[in-house]
Tab-separated table of C-alpha atoms in Angstrom:
chain	number	residue	atom	x	y	z
A	54	MET	CA	0.000	0.000	0.000
A	55	ASN	CA	1.225	3.491	-0.807
A	56	VAL	CA	2.077	5.245	2.461
A	57	PHE	CA	0.723	8.592	1.216
A	58	ALA	CA	-2.645	7.094	0.243
A	59	TRP	CA	-2.782	5.328	3.619
A	60	MET	CA	-2.062	8.557	5.529
A	61	GLN	CA	-4.632	10.476	3.503
A	62	THR	CA	-7.418	7.981	4.227
A	63	ARG	CA	-6.997	7.757	8.018
A	64	PRO	CA	-10.106	9.275	9.668
A	65	ASP	CA	-8.923	8.282	13.156
A	66	PHE	CA	-5.759	10.404	13.273
A	67	SER	CA	-5.501	12.881	16.142
A	68	THR	CA	-5.062	16.578	15.305
A	69	THR	CA	-1.308	16.267	15.766
A	70	GLU	CA	-1.164	13.166	13.562
A	71	GLN	CA	-3.243	14.924	10.897
A	72	THR	CA	-0.813	17.847	10.962
A	73	ILE	CA	2.197	15.553	10.507
A	74	ALA	CA	0.466	13.511	7.781
A	75	GLN	CA	-0.565	16.633	5.867
A	76	TYR	CA	2.968	18.029	6.059
A	77	LEU	CA	4.478	14.760	4.812
A	78	ILE	CA	1.948	14.500	1.967
A	79	GLU	CA	2.579	18.107	0.893
A	80	ASN	CA	6.342	17.500	0.999
A	81	ALA	CA	6.373	14.079	-0.683
A	82	HIS	CA	8.888	15.328	-3.237
A	83	ARG	CA	11.329	16.120	-0.376
A	84	ALA	CA	11.014	12.779	1.458
A	85	ALA	CA	14.698	11.911	0.985
A	86	SER	CA	15.881	15.166	2.548
A	87	LEU	CA	13.494	15.426	5.518
A	88	ASP	CA	14.734	14.916	9.067
A	89	ALA	CA	13.134	14.846	12.529
A	90	GLU	CA	14.142	18.404	13.433
A	91	THR	CA	12.651	19.856	10.240
A	92	ILE	CA	9.357	17.988	10.658
A	93	MET	CA	9.122	18.891	14.367
A	94	ARG	CA	9.842	22.579	13.634
A	95	GLU	CA	7.464	22.834	10.663
A	96	CYS	CA	4.609	20.943	12.362
A	97	TYR	CA	5.153	22.336	15.885
A	98	VAL	CA	5.231	18.827	17.369
A	99	SER	CA	7.468	17.067	19.873
A	100	ARG	CA	9.904	14.280	19.059
A	101	ALA	CA	7.702	11.860	21.020
A	102	ALA	CA	4.637	12.839	18.939
A	103	LEU	CA	6.590	12.340	15.712
A	104	TYR	CA	7.789	8.880	16.729
A	105	ARG	CA	4.307	7.905	17.950
A	106	PHE	CA	3.067	8.891	14.486
A	107	CYS	CA	5.700	6.656	12.866
A	108	SER	CA	4.652	3.785	15.105
A	109	ARG	CA	0.974	4.405	14.336
A	110	CYS	CA	1.809	4.162	10.644
A	111	GLY	CA	3.426	0.762	11.244
A	112	PHE	CA	7.075	1.826	11.057
A	113	SER	CA	9.827	1.243	13.603
A	114	GLY	CA	11.064	4.825	13.301
A	115	LEU	CA	11.267	7.958	11.221
A	116	ARG	CA	14.029	6.660	8.939
A	117	SER	CA	11.965	3.629	7.844
A	118	LEU	CA	8.910	5.870	7.245
A	119	LEU	CA	10.992	8.290	5.159
A	120	LEU	CA	12.506	5.429	3.145
A	121	GLN	CA	9.015	4.125	2.328
A	122	MET	CA	7.860	7.644	1.465
A	123	ASN	CA	10.818	8.022	-0.871
A	124	ALA	CA	9.931	4.709	-2.550
A	125	ASP	CA	6.253	5.703	-2.919
A	126	ALA	CA	6.772	9.384	-3.865
A	127	ALA	CA	6.919	8.913	-7.651
A	128	GLU	CA	3.722	6.858	-7.759
A	129	TRP	CA	1.984	9.324	-5.423
A	130	SER	CA	2.859	12.423	-7.440
A	131	GLU	CA	1.782	10.638	-10.630
A	132	ASN	CA	-1.608	9.719	-9.112
A	133	SER	CA	-2.277	13.003	-7.350
A	134	ASP	CA	-2.193	15.073	-10.515
A	135	SER	CA	-4.116	18.330	-10.836
A	136	LEU	CA	-7.385	16.766	-12.052
A	137	ASN	CA	-10.372	17.886	-9.986
A	138	PHE	CA	-12.270	14.641	-9.329
A	139	SER	CA	-15.459	16.497	-8.404
A	140	TYR	CA	-15.525	18.518	-11.638
A	141	PRO	CA	-13.229	16.820	-14.195
A	142	PHE	CA	-14.456	19.045	-17.027
A	143	THR	CA	-16.305	22.322	-17.557
A	144	GLU	CA	-19.246	23.406	-19.653
A	145	GLN	CA	-16.881	25.065	-22.137
A	146	ASP	CA	-14.768	21.930	-22.785
A	147	ASP	CA	-15.065	20.218	-26.147
A	148	LEU	CA	-15.924	16.537	-26.513
A	149	SER	CA	-12.293	15.475	-26.877
A	150	THR	CA	-11.317	17.214	-23.619
A	151	ILE	CA	-14.289	15.686	-21.787
A	152	VAL	CA	-13.430	12.164	-22.945
A	153	SER	CA	-9.762	12.674	-22.056
A	154	SER	CA	-10.667	14.033	-18.599
A	155	LEU	CA	-13.006	11.115	-17.899
A	156	GLN	CA	-10.349	8.630	-18.998
A	157	LYS	CA	-7.819	10.294	-16.677
A	158	ASP	CA	-10.366	10.349	-13.844
A	159	TYR	CA	-11.106	6.616	-14.168
A	160	SER	CA	-7.429	5.712	-14.559
A	161	GLN	CA	-6.449	7.674	-11.462
A	162	SER	CA	-9.346	6.207	-9.483
A	163	ILE	CA	-8.187	2.696	-10.364
A	164	LEU	CA	-4.555	3.465	-9.498
A	165	MET	CA	-5.485	5.087	-6.194
A	166	THR	CA	-7.762	2.175	-5.277
A	167	GLN	CA	-5.010	-0.262	-6.195
A	168	SER	CA	-2.550	1.579	-3.939
A	169	LEU	CA	-4.927	1.114	-0.973
A	170	ILE	CA	-5.291	-2.654	-1.372
A	171	VAL	CA	-3.344	-4.747	1.106
A	172	PRO	CA	-2.994	-8.205	-0.522
A	173	GLU	CA	-2.731	-10.061	2.804
A	174	SER	CA	-5.965	-8.502	4.098
A	175	LEU	CA	-7.740	-9.219	0.826
A	176	SER	CA	-6.632	-12.869	0.982
A	177	LYS	CA	-7.880	-13.183	4.568
A	178	ALA	CA	-11.246	-11.664	3.615
A	179	ALA	CA	-11.586	-14.018	0.635
A	180	ALA	CA	-10.735	-17.028	2.816
A	181	ALA	CA	-13.309	-15.957	5.412
A	182	MET	CA	-15.954	-15.580	2.702
A	183	ARG	CA	-15.179	-19.046	1.298
A	184	LYS	CA	-15.590	-20.608	4.755
A	185	ALA	CA	-18.699	-18.637	5.701
A	186	SER	CA	-21.973	-20.484	5.719
A	187	ARG	CA	-23.759	-17.162	5.380
A	188	ILE	CA	-22.638	-13.711	4.231
A	189	LEU	CA	-24.441	-10.564	5.359
A	190	ILE	CA	-24.013	-7.321	3.471
A	191	PHE	CA	-24.780	-4.099	5.360
A	192	THR	CA	-24.900	-0.865	3.415
A	193	SER	CA	-26.242	2.655	3.418
A	194	ALA	CA	-28.812	3.799	0.866
A	195	SER	CA	-26.250	5.347	-1.501
A	196	ASN	CA	-24.256	2.113	-1.674
A	197	LEU	CA	-27.196	-0.252	-2.104
A	198	PRO	CA	-26.661	-0.695	-5.877
A	199	ALA	CA	-23.030	-1.761	-5.262
A	200	ALA	CA	-24.161	-4.255	-2.604
A	201	GLN	CA	-26.826	-5.656	-4.923
A	202	SER	CA	-24.282	-5.937	-7.739
A	203	PHE	CA	-21.968	-7.862	-5.404
A	204	ARG	CA	-24.852	-10.160	-4.484
A	205	PHE	CA	-25.544	-10.898	-8.162
A	206	GLN	CA	-21.851	-11.566	-8.820
A	207	MET	CA	-21.775	-14.027	-5.930
A	208	ALA	CA	-24.853	-15.753	-7.357
A	209	GLU	CA	-22.965	-16.259	-10.631
A	210	ILE	CA	-20.433	-18.421	-8.782
A	211	ASN	CA	-23.138	-20.272	-6.805
A	212	LYS	CA	-22.650	-18.374	-3.530
A	213	THR	CA	-26.334	-17.628	-3.008
A	214	ASP	CA	-26.878	-18.271	0.702
A	215	PHE	CA	-26.638	-14.767	2.076
A	216	ASN	CA	-28.877	-11.859	2.942
A	217	SER	CA	-28.637	-8.311	1.668
A	218	TRP	CA	-30.113	-5.779	4.052
A	219	LEU	CA	-30.345	-2.036	3.960
A	220	TYR	CA	-28.747	-1.035	7.228
A	221	TRP	CA	-28.269	2.562	8.340
A	222	VAL	CA	-24.953	2.867	10.146
A	223	PHE	CA	-25.215	4.963	13.302
A	224	LYS	CA	-22.749	5.362	16.172
A	225	GLU	CA	-23.642	2.133	17.927
A	226	LYS	CA	-21.922	-1.033	16.771
A	227	THR	CA	-23.799	-4.270	16.185
A	228	VAL	CA	-22.081	-7.633	16.233
A	229	TYR	CA	-23.617	-10.804	14.826
A	230	ASN	CA	-21.702	-13.654	16.440
A	231	GLU	CA	-23.638	-16.392	14.679
A	232	TYR	CA	-22.124	-15.525	11.295
A	233	ARG	CA	-18.493	-15.928	10.347
A	234	CYS	CA	-18.204	-13.188	7.744
A	235	VAL	CA	-19.742	-9.705	7.642
A	236	ILE	CA	-19.046	-7.119	4.954
A	237	ILE	CA	-19.823	-3.532	5.873
A	238	ASN	CA	-19.981	-1.084	2.996
A	239	THR	CA	-20.269	2.540	4.163
């Protein structure tokens, strides 16, 4: 997984961790030349906070985080081009520009999704689904078509023994112990 994509998609970071992550993302091109003192000074954080951040990201220290950032920087800058995903084209654009913008939008979406996939986790999820006697799919209203599409795809490979429910996700957590595999799509 690309470390920049991982940092950008973490909703559970503290304010300090968000500050460090944002600084590192904005300075991806300088990953090889960054050091602890520079990051601490620019982000107004302590050494302990910086090393807790590294640990939270799954690295043994700052050097290993910076090495991974350096390895991922080229892919990240390529994927985080200037295309506005919300409005990839304007009313004044000609058909050729619109088609080109849509192609770039889809390509970048695929690359960014691919950078977030952790193969080990995906393998574990697939194994759990194969073993499950029943698969429940919980979704919100906006994701119901995706859940239904997944259900139809499972039916094509004879995995038909599961329920698809519309489930509104609130703050409370619900656990169904009688089932071995639950997919939550929010």
